[in-house]
mmCIF file of C-alpha atoms in Angstrom:
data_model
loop_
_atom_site.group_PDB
_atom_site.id
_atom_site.type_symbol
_atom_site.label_atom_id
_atom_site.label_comp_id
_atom_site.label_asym_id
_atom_site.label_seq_id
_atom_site.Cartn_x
_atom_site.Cartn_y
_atom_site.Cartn_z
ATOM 1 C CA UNK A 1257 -19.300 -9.037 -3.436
ATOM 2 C CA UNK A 1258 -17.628 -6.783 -0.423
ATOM 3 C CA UNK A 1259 -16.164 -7.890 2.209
ATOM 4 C CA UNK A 1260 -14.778 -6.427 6.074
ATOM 5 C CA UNK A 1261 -11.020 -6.590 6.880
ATOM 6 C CA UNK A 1262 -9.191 -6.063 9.959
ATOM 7 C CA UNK A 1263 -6.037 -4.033 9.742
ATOM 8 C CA UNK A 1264 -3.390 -2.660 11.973
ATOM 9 C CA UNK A 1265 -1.678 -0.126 11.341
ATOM 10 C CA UNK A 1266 1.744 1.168 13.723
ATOM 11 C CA UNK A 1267 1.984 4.523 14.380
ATOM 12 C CA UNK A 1268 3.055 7.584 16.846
ATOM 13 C CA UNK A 1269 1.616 7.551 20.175
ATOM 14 C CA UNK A 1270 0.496 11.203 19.620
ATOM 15 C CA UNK A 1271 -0.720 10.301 15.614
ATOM 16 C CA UNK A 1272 -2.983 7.526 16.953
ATOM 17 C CA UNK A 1273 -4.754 9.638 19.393
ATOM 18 C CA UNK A 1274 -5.013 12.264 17.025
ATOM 19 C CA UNK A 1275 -7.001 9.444 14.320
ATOM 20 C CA UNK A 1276 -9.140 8.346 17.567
ATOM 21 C CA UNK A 1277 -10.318 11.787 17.927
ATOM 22 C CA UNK A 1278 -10.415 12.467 13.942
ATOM 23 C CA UNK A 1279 -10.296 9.314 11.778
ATOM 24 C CA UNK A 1280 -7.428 8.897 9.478
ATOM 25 C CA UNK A 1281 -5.897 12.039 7.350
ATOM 26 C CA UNK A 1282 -7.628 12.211 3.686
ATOM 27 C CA UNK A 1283 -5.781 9.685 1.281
ATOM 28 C CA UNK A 1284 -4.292 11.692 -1.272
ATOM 29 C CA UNK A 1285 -3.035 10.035 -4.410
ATOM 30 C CA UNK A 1286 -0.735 12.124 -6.266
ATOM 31 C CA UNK A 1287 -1.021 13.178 -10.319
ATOM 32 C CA UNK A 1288 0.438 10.197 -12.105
ATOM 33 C CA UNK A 1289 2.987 12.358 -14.107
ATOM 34 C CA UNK A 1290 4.486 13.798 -10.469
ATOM 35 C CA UNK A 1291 4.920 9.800 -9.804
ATOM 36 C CA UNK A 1292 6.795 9.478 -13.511
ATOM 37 C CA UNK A 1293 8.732 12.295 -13.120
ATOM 38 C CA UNK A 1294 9.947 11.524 -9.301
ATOM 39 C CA UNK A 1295 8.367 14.968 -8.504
ATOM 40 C CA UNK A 1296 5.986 13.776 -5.696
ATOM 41 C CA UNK A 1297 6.522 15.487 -2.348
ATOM 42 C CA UNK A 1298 5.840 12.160 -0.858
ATOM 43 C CA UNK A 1299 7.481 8.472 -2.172
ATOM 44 C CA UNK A 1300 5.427 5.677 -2.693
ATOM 45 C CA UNK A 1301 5.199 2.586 -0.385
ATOM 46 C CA UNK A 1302 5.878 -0.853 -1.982
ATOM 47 C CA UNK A 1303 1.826 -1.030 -3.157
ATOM 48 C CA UNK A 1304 1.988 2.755 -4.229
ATOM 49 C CA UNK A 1305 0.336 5.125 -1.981
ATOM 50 C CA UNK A 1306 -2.140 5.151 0.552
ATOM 51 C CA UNK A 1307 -3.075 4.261 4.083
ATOM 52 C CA UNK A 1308 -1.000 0.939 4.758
ATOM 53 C CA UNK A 1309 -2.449 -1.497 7.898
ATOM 54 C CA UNK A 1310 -1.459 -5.558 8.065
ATOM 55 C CA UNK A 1311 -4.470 -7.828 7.957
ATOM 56 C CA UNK A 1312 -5.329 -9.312 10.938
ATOM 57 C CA UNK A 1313 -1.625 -8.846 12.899
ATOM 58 C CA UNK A 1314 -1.148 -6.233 15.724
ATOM 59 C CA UNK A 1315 1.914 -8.105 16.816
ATOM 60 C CA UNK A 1316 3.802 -7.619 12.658
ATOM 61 C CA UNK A 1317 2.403 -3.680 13.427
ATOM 62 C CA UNK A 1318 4.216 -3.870 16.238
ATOM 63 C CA UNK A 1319 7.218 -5.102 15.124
ATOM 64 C CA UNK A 1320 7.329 -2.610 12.298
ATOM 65 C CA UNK A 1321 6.386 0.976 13.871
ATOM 66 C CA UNK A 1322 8.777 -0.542 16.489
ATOM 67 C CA UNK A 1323 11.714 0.075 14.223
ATOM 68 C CA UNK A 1324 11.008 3.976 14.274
ATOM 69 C CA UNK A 1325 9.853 4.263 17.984
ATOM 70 C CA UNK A 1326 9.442 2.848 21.015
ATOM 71 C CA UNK A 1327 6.104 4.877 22.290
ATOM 72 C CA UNK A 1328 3.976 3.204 19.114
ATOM 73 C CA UNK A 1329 1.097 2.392 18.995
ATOM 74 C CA UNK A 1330 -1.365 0.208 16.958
ATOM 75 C CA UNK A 1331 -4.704 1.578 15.085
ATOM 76 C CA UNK A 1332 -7.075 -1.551 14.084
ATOM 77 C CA UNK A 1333 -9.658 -0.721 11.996
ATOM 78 C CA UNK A 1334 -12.101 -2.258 9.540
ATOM 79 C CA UNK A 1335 -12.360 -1.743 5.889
ATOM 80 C CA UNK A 1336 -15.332 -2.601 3.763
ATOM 81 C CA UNK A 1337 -13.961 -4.087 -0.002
ATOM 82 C CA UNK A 1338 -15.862 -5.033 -3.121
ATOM 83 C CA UNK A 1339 -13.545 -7.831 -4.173
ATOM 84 C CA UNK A 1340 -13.692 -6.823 -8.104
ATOM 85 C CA UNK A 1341 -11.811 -2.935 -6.773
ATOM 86 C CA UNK A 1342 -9.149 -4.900 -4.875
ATOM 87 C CA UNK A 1343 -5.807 -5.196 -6.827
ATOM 88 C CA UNK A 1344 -4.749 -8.499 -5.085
ATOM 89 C CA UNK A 1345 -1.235 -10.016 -5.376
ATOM 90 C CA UNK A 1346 -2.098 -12.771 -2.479
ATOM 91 C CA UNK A 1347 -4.592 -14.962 -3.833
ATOM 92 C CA UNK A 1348 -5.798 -13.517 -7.466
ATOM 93 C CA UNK A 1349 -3.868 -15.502 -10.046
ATOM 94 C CA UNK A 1350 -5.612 -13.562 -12.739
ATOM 95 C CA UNK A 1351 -4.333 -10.108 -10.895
ATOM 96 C CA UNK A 1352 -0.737 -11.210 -10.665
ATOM 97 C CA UNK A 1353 -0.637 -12.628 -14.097
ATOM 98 C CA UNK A 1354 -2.196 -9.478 -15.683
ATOM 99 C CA UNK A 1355 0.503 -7.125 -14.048
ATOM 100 C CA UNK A 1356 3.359 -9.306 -14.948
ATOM 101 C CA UNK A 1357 2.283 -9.260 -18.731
ATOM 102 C CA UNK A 1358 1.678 -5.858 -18.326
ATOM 103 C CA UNK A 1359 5.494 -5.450 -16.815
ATOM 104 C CA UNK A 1360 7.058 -7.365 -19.880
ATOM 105 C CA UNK A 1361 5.963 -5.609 -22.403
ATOM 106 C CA UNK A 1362 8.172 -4.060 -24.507
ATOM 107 C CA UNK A 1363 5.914 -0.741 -25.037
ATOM 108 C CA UNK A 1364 6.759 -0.138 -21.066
ATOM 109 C CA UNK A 1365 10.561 -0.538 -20.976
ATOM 110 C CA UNK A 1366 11.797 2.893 -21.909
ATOM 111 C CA UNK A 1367 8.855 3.950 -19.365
ATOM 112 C CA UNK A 1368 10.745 1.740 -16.787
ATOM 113 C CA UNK A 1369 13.993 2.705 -17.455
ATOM 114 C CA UNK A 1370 12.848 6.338 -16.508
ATOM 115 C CA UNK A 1371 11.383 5.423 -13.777
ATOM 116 C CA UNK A 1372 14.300 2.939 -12.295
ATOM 117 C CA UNK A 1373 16.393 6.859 -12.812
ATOM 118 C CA UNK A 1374 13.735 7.991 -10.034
ATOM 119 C CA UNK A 1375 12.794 5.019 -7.740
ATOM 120 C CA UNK A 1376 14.223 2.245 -5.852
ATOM 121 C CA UNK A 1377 13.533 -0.966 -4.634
ATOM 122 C CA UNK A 1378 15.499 -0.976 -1.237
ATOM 123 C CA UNK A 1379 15.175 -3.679 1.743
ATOM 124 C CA UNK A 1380 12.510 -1.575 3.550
ATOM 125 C CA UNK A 1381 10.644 -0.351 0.940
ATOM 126 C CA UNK A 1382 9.721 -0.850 -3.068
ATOM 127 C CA UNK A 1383 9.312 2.421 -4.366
ATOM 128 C CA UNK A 1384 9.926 1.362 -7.604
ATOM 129 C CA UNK A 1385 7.762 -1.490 -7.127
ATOM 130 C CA UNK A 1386 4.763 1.206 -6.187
ATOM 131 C CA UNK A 1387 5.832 3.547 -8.582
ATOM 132 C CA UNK A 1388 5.100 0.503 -11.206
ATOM 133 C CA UNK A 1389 1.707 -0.137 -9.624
ATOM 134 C CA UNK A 1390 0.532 3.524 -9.842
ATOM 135 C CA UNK A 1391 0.862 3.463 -13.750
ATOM 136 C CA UNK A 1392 -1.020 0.135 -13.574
ATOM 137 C CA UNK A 1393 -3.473 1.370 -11.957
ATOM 138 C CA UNK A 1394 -3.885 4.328 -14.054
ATOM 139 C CA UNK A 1395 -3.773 2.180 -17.418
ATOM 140 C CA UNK A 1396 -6.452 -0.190 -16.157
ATOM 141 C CA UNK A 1397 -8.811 2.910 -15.332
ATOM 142 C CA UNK A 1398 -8.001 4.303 -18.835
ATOM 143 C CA UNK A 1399 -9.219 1.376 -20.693
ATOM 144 C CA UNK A 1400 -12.120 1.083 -18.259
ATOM 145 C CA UNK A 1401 -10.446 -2.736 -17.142
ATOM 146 C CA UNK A 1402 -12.100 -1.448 -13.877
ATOM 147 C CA UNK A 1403 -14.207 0.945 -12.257
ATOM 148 C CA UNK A 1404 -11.939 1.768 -9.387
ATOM 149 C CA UNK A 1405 -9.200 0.686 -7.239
ATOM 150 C CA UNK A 1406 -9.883 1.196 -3.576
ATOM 151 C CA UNK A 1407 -7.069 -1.237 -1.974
ATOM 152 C CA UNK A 1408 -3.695 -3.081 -3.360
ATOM 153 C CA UNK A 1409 -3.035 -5.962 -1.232
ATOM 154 C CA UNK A 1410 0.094 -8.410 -1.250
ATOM 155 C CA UNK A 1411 2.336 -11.254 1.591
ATOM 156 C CA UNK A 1412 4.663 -9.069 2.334
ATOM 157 C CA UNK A 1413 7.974 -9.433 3.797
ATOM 158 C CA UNK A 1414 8.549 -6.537 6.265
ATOM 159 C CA UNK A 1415 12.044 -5.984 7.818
ATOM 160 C CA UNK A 1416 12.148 -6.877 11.345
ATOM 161 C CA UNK A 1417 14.865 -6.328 14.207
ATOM 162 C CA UNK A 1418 17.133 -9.489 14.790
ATOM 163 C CA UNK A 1419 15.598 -11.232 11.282
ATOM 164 C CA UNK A 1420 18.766 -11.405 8.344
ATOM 165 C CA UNK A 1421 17.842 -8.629 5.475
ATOM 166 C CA UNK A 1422 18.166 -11.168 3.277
ATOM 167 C CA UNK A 1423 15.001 -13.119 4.477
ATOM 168 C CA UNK A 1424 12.265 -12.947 1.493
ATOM 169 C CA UNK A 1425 9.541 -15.060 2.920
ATOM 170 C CA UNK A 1426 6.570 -13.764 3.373
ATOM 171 C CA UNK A 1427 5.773 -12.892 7.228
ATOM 172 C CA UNK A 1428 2.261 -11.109 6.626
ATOM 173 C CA UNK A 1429 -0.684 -9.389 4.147
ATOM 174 C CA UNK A 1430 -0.786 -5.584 3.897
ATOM 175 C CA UNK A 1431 -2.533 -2.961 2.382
ATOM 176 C CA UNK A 1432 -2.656 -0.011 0.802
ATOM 177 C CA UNK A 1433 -5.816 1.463 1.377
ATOM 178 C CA UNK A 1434 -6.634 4.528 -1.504
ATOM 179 C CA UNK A 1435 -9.996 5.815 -0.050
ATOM 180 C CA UNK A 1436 -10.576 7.110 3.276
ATOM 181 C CA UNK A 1437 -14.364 5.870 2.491
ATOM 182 C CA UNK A 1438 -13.932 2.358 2.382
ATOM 183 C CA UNK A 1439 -12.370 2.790 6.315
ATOM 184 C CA UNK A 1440 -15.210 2.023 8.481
ATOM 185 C CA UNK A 1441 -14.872 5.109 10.807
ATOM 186 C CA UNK A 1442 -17.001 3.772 13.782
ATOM 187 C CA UNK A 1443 -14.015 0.583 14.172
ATOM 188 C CA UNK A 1444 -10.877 2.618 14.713
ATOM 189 C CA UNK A 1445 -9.472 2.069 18.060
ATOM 190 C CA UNK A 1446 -6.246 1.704 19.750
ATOM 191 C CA UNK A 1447 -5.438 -2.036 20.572
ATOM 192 C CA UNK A 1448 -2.754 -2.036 22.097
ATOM 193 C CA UNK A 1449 0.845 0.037 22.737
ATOM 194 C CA UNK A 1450 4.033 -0.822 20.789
ATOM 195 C CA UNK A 1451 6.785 -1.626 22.651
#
């Protein structure tokens, strides 16, 4: 069963015309022993890498590319997902479960430890957090647990101005999208300007 979702996604002025007029840069997911061995040219986001919009909230995409800039702008698009390739920390018990027994077990702990050497889980960002959900991923293609994961979704607490860092609640859903074809080309538009 698929589904359509509405995301938002903050960005340059000059970077969201340039997706108008060409549609998002190709997702590129790098070789999961670059990710071990901190050797990626690029860090991963909090769900591990990919093309990261808020469901449903121009105002929290906003608030975010806001931090960086003051001529943002927000991208909405659509994104067609089969629910069964969706790794969903918001509202799949069986998904969060499944990567927390994964996490404890002791087979993984030297793997963390080497990982915790190369990543970080800071206030704006879990790197180590996507790091960890990389190798998931990876593992559950391995044993064939799925046939592919095309989005990671979770709440999400992003930093905003004037909110205390030490704020946890949740204050939106994003996602990391991981294939440029589940983006439904013919929906990107710019709906309105940060700021």
């Amino acid at each position: 069963m698929s589904t359509m979702i509405t995301l938002c996604h903050g960005t340059t002025n000059t970077r969201a015309h340039e997706i108008i007029q060409n549609g998002f840069d190709e997702i590129r997911i790098p070789r999961i022993d670059q990710v071990m061995l901190g050797k990626s040219k690029r860090r991963p986001g909090s769900l591990g890498y990919g093309l990261y919009g808020f469901q449903d909230d121009a105002g929290l995409a906003t608030k975010f590319i806001n931090k960086f800039t003051q001529n943002g702008m927000i991208v909405q698009f659509q994104v067609c997902l089969e629910f069964a390739c969706v790794l969903n920390f918001v509202d799949s018990l069986t998904d969060m479960q499944l990567f927390s027994q994964w996490q404890a077990d002791d087979r993984r702990q030297r793997l963390f430890k080497g990982l915790k050497q190369q990543y970080q889980n800071k206030v704006s960002q879990a790197e180590l957090d996507g790091a960890m959900i990389e190798i998931y991923i990876v593992e559950l293609l391995r044993h064939r647990l799925v046939e592919r994961i095309d989005a990671v979704c979770s709440a999400t607490h992003t930093v905003l101005a004037n909110q205390p860092n030490s704020q946890r609640l949740p204050n939106g859903i994003e996602y990391a999208i991981r294939s440029n074809n589940r983006i439904q080309r013919m929906t990107i538009q710019i709906v309105k300007h940060g700021g």
